[in-house]
Amino acid sequence: MIEAIAAAVTWLGASLIVLADGRRGLALGVALATLGLSVVVWQDAGPVPALLLAAGGGLAAGGRAVAGPAGWGLMPPGSTPRIVLSVGAGLLALWIALGITSGPGGALRFAVLTLVGMAVARVLSTESAEVQLTAAAVVAIAVAAAAGLDANAPAVWPSAAAAFIAAGTGWLRLGVPRAA
């Protein structure tokens, strides 16, 4: 039951990343997505990978909260395709994770599919560098969490690398290009 709630929180965070343009919305999206995914990873792979992912996502959310367009920027005009993406990607990921694939780890499969699919779609659909970096941080965390799908694969090193990447992308500062 905890895994299902955590996977739903992950979807909610990914939806905020898709629906928001402002730094507050993006930071909350990263925080929720990371929190939900970390709980699922804790249940499947143990506390060390989960804490590493939570630390990287927390640093990425903190960095995004202080940089980027001000405000929430939640559902600006023309957001209907983003709403459809949020709902459709969640339903498609749920169907794949629970209907097509089998075995343990359904919540982890759902969370990873949701985050990767929605974040990559957000990267491809925006020109805002802050939004792209936010989505890239979440993709790194989700890909590292996918290492937990294989019980024999080590989950600590991919989680540490993803935490480093997520924290780094969250704190990158983008300047305005200037002609010399």
PDB file of C-alpha atoms in Angstrom:
ATOM      1  CA  MET A   1       0.000   0.000   0.000  1.00  0.00           C
ATOM      2  CA  ILE A   2       2.858   2.398   0.825  1.00  0.00           C
ATOM      3  CA  GLU A   3       4.469   1.701  -2.539  1.00  0.00           C
ATOM      4  CA  ALA A   4       1.243   2.510  -4.388  1.00  0.00           C
ATOM      5  CA  ILE A   5       0.862   5.830  -2.572  1.00  0.00           C
ATOM      6  CA  ALA A   6       4.534   6.664  -3.181  1.00  0.00           C
ATOM      7  CA  ALA A   7       4.159   5.839  -6.881  1.00  0.00           C
ATOM      8  CA  ALA A   8       1.131   8.155  -7.044  1.00  0.00           C
ATOM      9  CA  VAL A   9       3.187  10.918  -5.394  1.00  0.00           C
ATOM     10  CA  THR A  10       5.864  10.316  -8.027  1.00  0.00           C
ATOM     11  CA  TRP A  11       3.269  10.765 -10.776  1.00  0.00           C
ATOM     12  CA  LEU A  12       2.020  13.949  -9.096  1.00  0.00           C
ATOM     13  CA  GLY A  13       5.563  15.359  -9.015  1.00  0.00           C
ATOM     14  CA  ALA A  14       6.140  14.465 -12.658  1.00  0.00           C
ATOM     15  CA  SER A  15       2.832  16.122 -13.527  1.00  0.00           C
ATOM     16  CA  LEU A  16       3.917  19.307 -11.781  1.00  0.00           C
ATOM     17  CA  ILE A  17       7.119  19.330 -13.797  1.00  0.00           C
ATOM     18  CA  VAL A  18       5.050  19.005 -16.961  1.00  0.00           C
ATOM     19  CA  LEU A  19       2.457  21.611 -15.954  1.00  0.00           C
ATOM     20  CA  ALA A  20       4.687  24.278 -14.348  1.00  0.00           C
ATOM     21  CA  ASP A  21       6.919  26.921 -15.861  1.00  0.00           C
ATOM     22  CA  GLY A  22       7.872  28.826 -12.688  1.00  0.00           C
ATOM     23  CA  ARG A  23      10.599  27.908 -10.246  1.00  0.00           C
ATOM     24  CA  ARG A  24       8.247  27.148  -7.345  1.00  0.00           C
ATOM     25  CA  GLY A  25       6.189  24.709  -9.382  1.00  0.00           C
ATOM     26  CA  LEU A  26       9.269  23.028 -10.811  1.00  0.00           C
ATOM     27  CA  ALA A  27      10.946  22.766  -7.400  1.00  0.00           C
ATOM     28  CA  LEU A  28       7.831  21.243  -5.838  1.00  0.00           C
ATOM     29  CA  GLY A  29       7.564  18.825  -8.766  1.00  0.00           C
ATOM     30  CA  VAL A  30      11.145  17.638  -8.321  1.00  0.00           C
ATOM     31  CA  ALA A  31      10.666  17.347  -4.558  1.00  0.00           C
ATOM     32  CA  LEU A  32       7.470  15.284  -4.860  1.00  0.00           C
ATOM     33  CA  ALA A  33       8.816  13.069  -7.650  1.00  0.00           C
ATOM     34  CA  THR A  34      11.996  12.402  -5.704  1.00  0.00           C
ATOM     35  CA  LEU A  35      10.155  11.770  -2.445  1.00  0.00           C
ATOM     36  CA  GLY A  36       7.789   9.266  -4.014  1.00  0.00           C
ATOM     37  CA  LEU A  37      10.510   7.505  -5.956  1.00  0.00           C
ATOM     38  CA  SER A  38      12.788   7.358  -2.917  1.00  0.00           C
ATOM     39  CA  VAL A  39      10.099   5.647  -0.860  1.00  0.00           C
ATOM     40  CA  VAL A  40       9.546   3.078  -3.615  1.00  0.00           C
ATOM     41  CA  VAL A  41      13.303   2.504  -3.938  1.00  0.00           C
ATOM     42  CA  TRP A  42      13.588   2.143  -0.144  1.00  0.00           C
ATOM     43  CA  GLN A  43      11.006  -0.648  -0.280  1.00  0.00           C
ATOM     44  CA  ASP A  44      12.691  -2.426  -3.210  1.00  0.00           C
ATOM     45  CA  ALA A  45      16.445  -1.733  -2.970  1.00  0.00           C
ATOM     46  CA  GLY A  46      17.037  -0.585   0.593  1.00  0.00           C
ATOM     47  CA  PRO A  47      17.790   2.615   2.457  1.00  0.00           C
ATOM     48  CA  VAL A  48      21.196   3.606   1.038  1.00  0.00           C
ATOM     49  CA  PRO A  49      20.144   4.030  -2.623  1.00  0.00           C
ATOM     50  CA  ALA A  50      16.907   5.685  -1.508  1.00  0.00           C
ATOM     51  CA  LEU A  51      18.708   8.207   0.689  1.00  0.00           C
ATOM     52  CA  LEU A  52      21.204   8.990  -2.069  1.00  0.00           C
ATOM     53  CA  LEU A  53      18.382   9.644  -4.541  1.00  0.00           C
ATOM     54  CA  ALA A  54      16.504  11.723  -1.968  1.00  0.00           C
ATOM     55  CA  ALA A  55      19.593  13.826  -1.292  1.00  0.00           C
ATOM     56  CA  GLY A  56      20.243  14.437  -4.992  1.00  0.00           C
ATOM     57  CA  GLY A  57      16.603  15.293  -5.665  1.00  0.00           C
ATOM     58  CA  GLY A  58      16.431  17.534  -2.621  1.00  0.00           C
ATOM     59  CA  LEU A  59      19.494  19.468  -3.757  1.00  0.00           C
ATOM     60  CA  ALA A  60      18.053  19.733  -7.278  1.00  0.00           C
ATOM     61  CA  ALA A  61      14.751  21.032  -5.890  1.00  0.00           C
ATOM     62  CA  GLY A  62      16.566  23.514  -3.678  1.00  0.00           C
ATOM     63  CA  GLY A  63      18.593  24.799  -6.597  1.00  0.00           C
ATOM     64  CA  ARG A  64      15.523  25.120  -8.789  1.00  0.00           C
ATOM     65  CA  ALA A  65      13.632  26.989  -6.052  1.00  0.00           C
ATOM     66  CA  VAL A  66      16.098  29.881  -6.253  1.00  0.00           C
ATOM     67  CA  ALA A  67      16.716  29.998 -10.014  1.00  0.00           C
ATOM     68  CA  GLY A  68      14.414  30.327 -12.969  1.00  0.00           C
ATOM     69  CA  PRO A  69      11.245  32.236 -13.765  1.00  0.00           C
ATOM     70  CA  ALA A  70       9.568  33.591 -10.633  1.00  0.00           C
ATOM     71  CA  GLY A  71       6.327  32.197  -9.255  1.00  0.00           C
ATOM     72  CA  TRP A  72       4.505  28.948  -9.775  1.00  0.00           C
ATOM     73  CA  GLY A  73       3.781  29.251 -13.493  1.00  0.00           C
ATOM     74  CA  LEU A  74       1.242  26.477 -13.109  1.00  0.00           C
ATOM     75  CA  MET A  75      -0.837  25.737 -16.203  1.00  0.00           C
ATOM     76  CA  PRO A  76      -0.189  28.829 -18.302  1.00  0.00           C
ATOM     77  CA  PRO A  77      -2.454  29.469 -21.297  1.00  0.00           C
ATOM     78  CA  GLY A  78      -2.203  26.649 -23.800  1.00  0.00           C
ATOM     79  CA  SER A  79      -1.638  23.926 -21.193  1.00  0.00           C
ATOM     80  CA  THR A  80      -4.283  21.529 -22.466  1.00  0.00           C
ATOM     81  CA  PRO A  81      -1.718  19.285 -24.222  1.00  0.00           C
ATOM     82  CA  ARG A  82       0.289  19.157 -20.992  1.00  0.00           C
ATOM     83  CA  ILE A  83      -2.773  18.056 -19.029  1.00  0.00           C
ATOM     84  CA  VAL A  84      -3.473  15.341 -21.586  1.00  0.00           C
ATOM     85  CA  LEU A  85       0.184  14.263 -21.374  1.00  0.00           C
ATOM     86  CA  SER A  86       0.038  14.044 -17.580  1.00  0.00           C
ATOM     87  CA  VAL A  87      -3.086  11.917 -17.494  1.00  0.00           C
ATOM     88  CA  GLY A  88      -2.265   9.842 -20.575  1.00  0.00           C
ATOM     89  CA  ALA A  89       1.320   9.097 -19.561  1.00  0.00           C
ATOM     90  CA  GLY A  90       0.181   8.074 -16.092  1.00  0.00           C
ATOM     91  CA  LEU A  91      -2.430   5.688 -17.463  1.00  0.00           C
ATOM     92  CA  LEU A  92      -0.048   4.256 -20.070  1.00  0.00           C
ATOM     93  CA  ALA A  93       2.684   3.715 -17.458  1.00  0.00           C
ATOM     94  CA  LEU A  94       0.182   2.068 -15.125  1.00  0.00           C
ATOM     95  CA  TRP A  95      -0.995  -0.243 -17.880  1.00  0.00           C
ATOM     96  CA  ILE A  96       2.561  -1.236 -18.831  1.00  0.00           C
ATOM     97  CA  ALA A  97       3.763  -1.623 -15.236  1.00  0.00           C
ATOM     98  CA  LEU A  98       0.848  -3.697 -14.005  1.00  0.00           C
ATOM     99  CA  GLY A  99      -0.825  -5.136 -17.068  1.00  0.00           C
ATOM    100  CA  ILE A 100       1.874  -6.052 -19.550  1.00  0.00           C
ATOM    101  CA  THR A 101       4.859  -6.815 -17.313  1.00  0.00           C
ATOM    102  CA  SER A 102       4.687  -9.162 -14.381  1.00  0.00           C
ATOM    103  CA  GLY A 103       6.547  -9.928 -11.217  1.00  0.00           C
ATOM    104  CA  PRO A 104       7.485  -7.871  -8.204  1.00  0.00           C
ATOM    105  CA  GLY A 105       8.353  -4.198  -8.474  1.00  0.00           C
ATOM    106  CA  GLY A 106       5.214  -2.935 -10.199  1.00  0.00           C
ATOM    107  CA  ALA A 107       5.287   0.340  -8.270  1.00  0.00           C
ATOM    108  CA  LEU A 108       8.933   0.907  -9.186  1.00  0.00           C
ATOM    109  CA  ARG A 109       8.236   0.167 -12.858  1.00  0.00           C
ATOM    110  CA  PHE A 110       5.312   2.596 -12.808  1.00  0.00           C
ATOM    111  CA  ALA A 111       7.331   5.343 -11.104  1.00  0.00           C
ATOM    112  CA  VAL A 112      10.301   4.966 -13.448  1.00  0.00           C
ATOM    113  CA  LEU A 113       8.161   4.831 -16.598  1.00  0.00           C
ATOM    114  CA  THR A 114       6.162   7.846 -15.493  1.00  0.00           C
ATOM    115  CA  LEU A 115       9.187   9.967 -14.641  1.00  0.00           C
ATOM    116  CA  VAL A 116      11.227   9.092 -17.694  1.00  0.00           C
ATOM    117  CA  GLY A 117       8.344   9.427 -20.138  1.00  0.00           C
ATOM    118  CA  MET A 118       6.964  12.686 -18.798  1.00  0.00           C
ATOM    119  CA  ALA A 119      10.339  14.323 -18.176  1.00  0.00           C
ATOM    120  CA  VAL A 120      11.682  13.465 -21.621  1.00  0.00           C
ATOM    121  CA  ALA A 121       8.478  14.769 -23.193  1.00  0.00           C
ATOM    122  CA  ARG A 122       8.921  17.992 -21.210  1.00  0.00           C
ATOM    123  CA  VAL A 123      12.522  18.366 -22.371  1.00  0.00           C
ATOM    124  CA  LEU A 124      11.430  18.007 -25.978  1.00  0.00           C
ATOM    125  CA  SER A 125       8.461  20.364 -25.671  1.00  0.00           C
ATOM    126  CA  THR A 126      10.074  23.440 -24.137  1.00  0.00           C
ATOM    127  CA  GLU A 127      12.764  25.949 -24.970  1.00  0.00           C
ATOM    128  CA  SER A 128      13.301  27.007 -21.349  1.00  0.00           C
ATOM    129  CA  ALA A 129      16.715  25.870 -20.173  1.00  0.00           C
ATOM    130  CA  GLU A 130      15.594  25.843 -16.530  1.00  0.00           C
ATOM    131  CA  VAL A 131      12.740  23.468 -17.319  1.00  0.00           C
ATOM    132  CA  GLN A 132      15.020  21.254 -19.393  1.00  0.00           C
ATOM    133  CA  LEU A 133      17.584  21.029 -16.596  1.00  0.00           C
ATOM    134  CA  THR A 134      14.856  20.242 -14.083  1.00  0.00           C
ATOM    135  CA  ALA A 135      13.534  17.439 -16.254  1.00  0.00           C
ATOM    136  CA  ALA A 136      17.070  16.137 -16.867  1.00  0.00           C
ATOM    137  CA  ALA A 137      17.654  15.920 -13.117  1.00  0.00           C
ATOM    138  CA  VAL A 138      14.517  13.828 -12.706  1.00  0.00           C
ATOM    139  CA  VAL A 139      15.491  11.579 -15.618  1.00  0.00           C
ATOM    140  CA  ALA A 140      18.862  10.885 -13.965  1.00  0.00           C
ATOM    141  CA  ILE A 141      17.150   9.943 -10.723  1.00  0.00           C
ATOM    142  CA  ALA A 142      14.626   7.715 -12.500  1.00  0.00           C
ATOM    143  CA  VAL A 143      17.283   5.915 -14.541  1.00  0.00           C
ATOM    144  CA  ALA A 144      19.265   5.189 -11.381  1.00  0.00           C
ATOM    145  CA  ALA A 145      16.121   3.902  -9.692  1.00  0.00           C
ATOM    146  CA  ALA A 146      15.620   1.557 -12.635  1.00  0.00           C
ATOM    147  CA  ALA A 147      18.784  -0.240 -11.540  1.00  0.00           C
ATOM    148  CA  GLY A 148      16.683  -1.540  -8.658  1.00  0.00           C
ATOM    149  CA  LEU A 149      14.510  -3.492 -11.094  1.00  0.00           C
ATOM    150  CA  ASP A 150      17.241  -6.131 -11.242  1.00  0.00           C
ATOM    151  CA  ALA A 151      17.742  -7.733  -7.852  1.00  0.00           C
ATOM    152  CA  ASN A 152      21.339  -8.690  -8.733  1.00  0.00           C
ATOM    153  CA  ALA A 153      22.419  -5.246  -9.922  1.00  0.00           C
ATOM    154  CA  PRO A 154      24.135  -2.918  -7.455  1.00  0.00           C
ATOM    155  CA  ALA A 155      21.904   0.050  -6.698  1.00  0.00           C
ATOM    156  CA  VAL A 156      24.323   2.201  -4.677  1.00  0.00           C
ATOM    157  CA  TRP A 157      26.686   3.409  -7.425  1.00  0.00           C
ATOM    158  CA  PRO A 158      23.988   4.353  -9.945  1.00  0.00           C
ATOM    159  CA  SER A 159      22.162   6.173  -7.155  1.00  0.00           C
ATOM    160  CA  ALA A 160      25.278   8.071  -6.129  1.00  0.00           C
ATOM    161  CA  ALA A 161      25.956   9.090  -9.735  1.00  0.00           C
ATOM    162  CA  ALA A 162      22.340  10.174 -10.228  1.00  0.00           C
ATOM    163  CA  ALA A 163      22.410  12.197  -7.016  1.00  0.00           C
ATOM    164  CA  PHE A 164      25.527  13.993  -8.223  1.00  0.00           C
ATOM    165  CA  ILE A 165      24.009  14.684 -11.652  1.00  0.00           C
ATOM    166  CA  ALA A 166      20.661  15.827 -10.244  1.00  0.00           C
ATOM    167  CA  ALA A 167      22.274  18.119  -7.691  1.00  0.00           C
ATOM    168  CA  GLY A 168      24.582  19.553 -10.342  1.00  0.00           C
ATOM    169  CA  THR A 169      21.820  20.271 -12.841  1.00  0.00           C
ATOM    170  CA  GLY A 170      19.684  21.828 -10.142  1.00  0.00           C
ATOM    171  CA  TRP A 171      22.354  24.379  -9.270  1.00  0.00           C
ATOM    172  CA  LEU A 172      23.568  25.280 -12.761  1.00  0.00           C
ATOM    173  CA  ARG A 173      23.278  28.984 -13.410  1.00  0.00           C
ATOM    174  CA  LEU A 174      22.406  30.068 -16.887  1.00  0.00           C
ATOM    175  CA  GLY A 175      23.592  33.434 -18.020  1.00  0.00           C
ATOM    176  CA  VAL A 176      22.393  35.549 -20.849  1.00  0.00           C
ATOM    177  CA  PRO A 177      24.677  35.191 -23.871  1.00  0.00           C
ATOM    178  CA  ARG A 178      26.531  38.382 -24.688  1.00  0.00           C
ATOM    179  CA  ALA A 179      28.193  39.371 -27.923  1.00  0.00           C
ATOM    180  CA  ALA A 180      31.813  40.372 -27.615  1.00  0.00           C
TER     181      ALA A 180
END
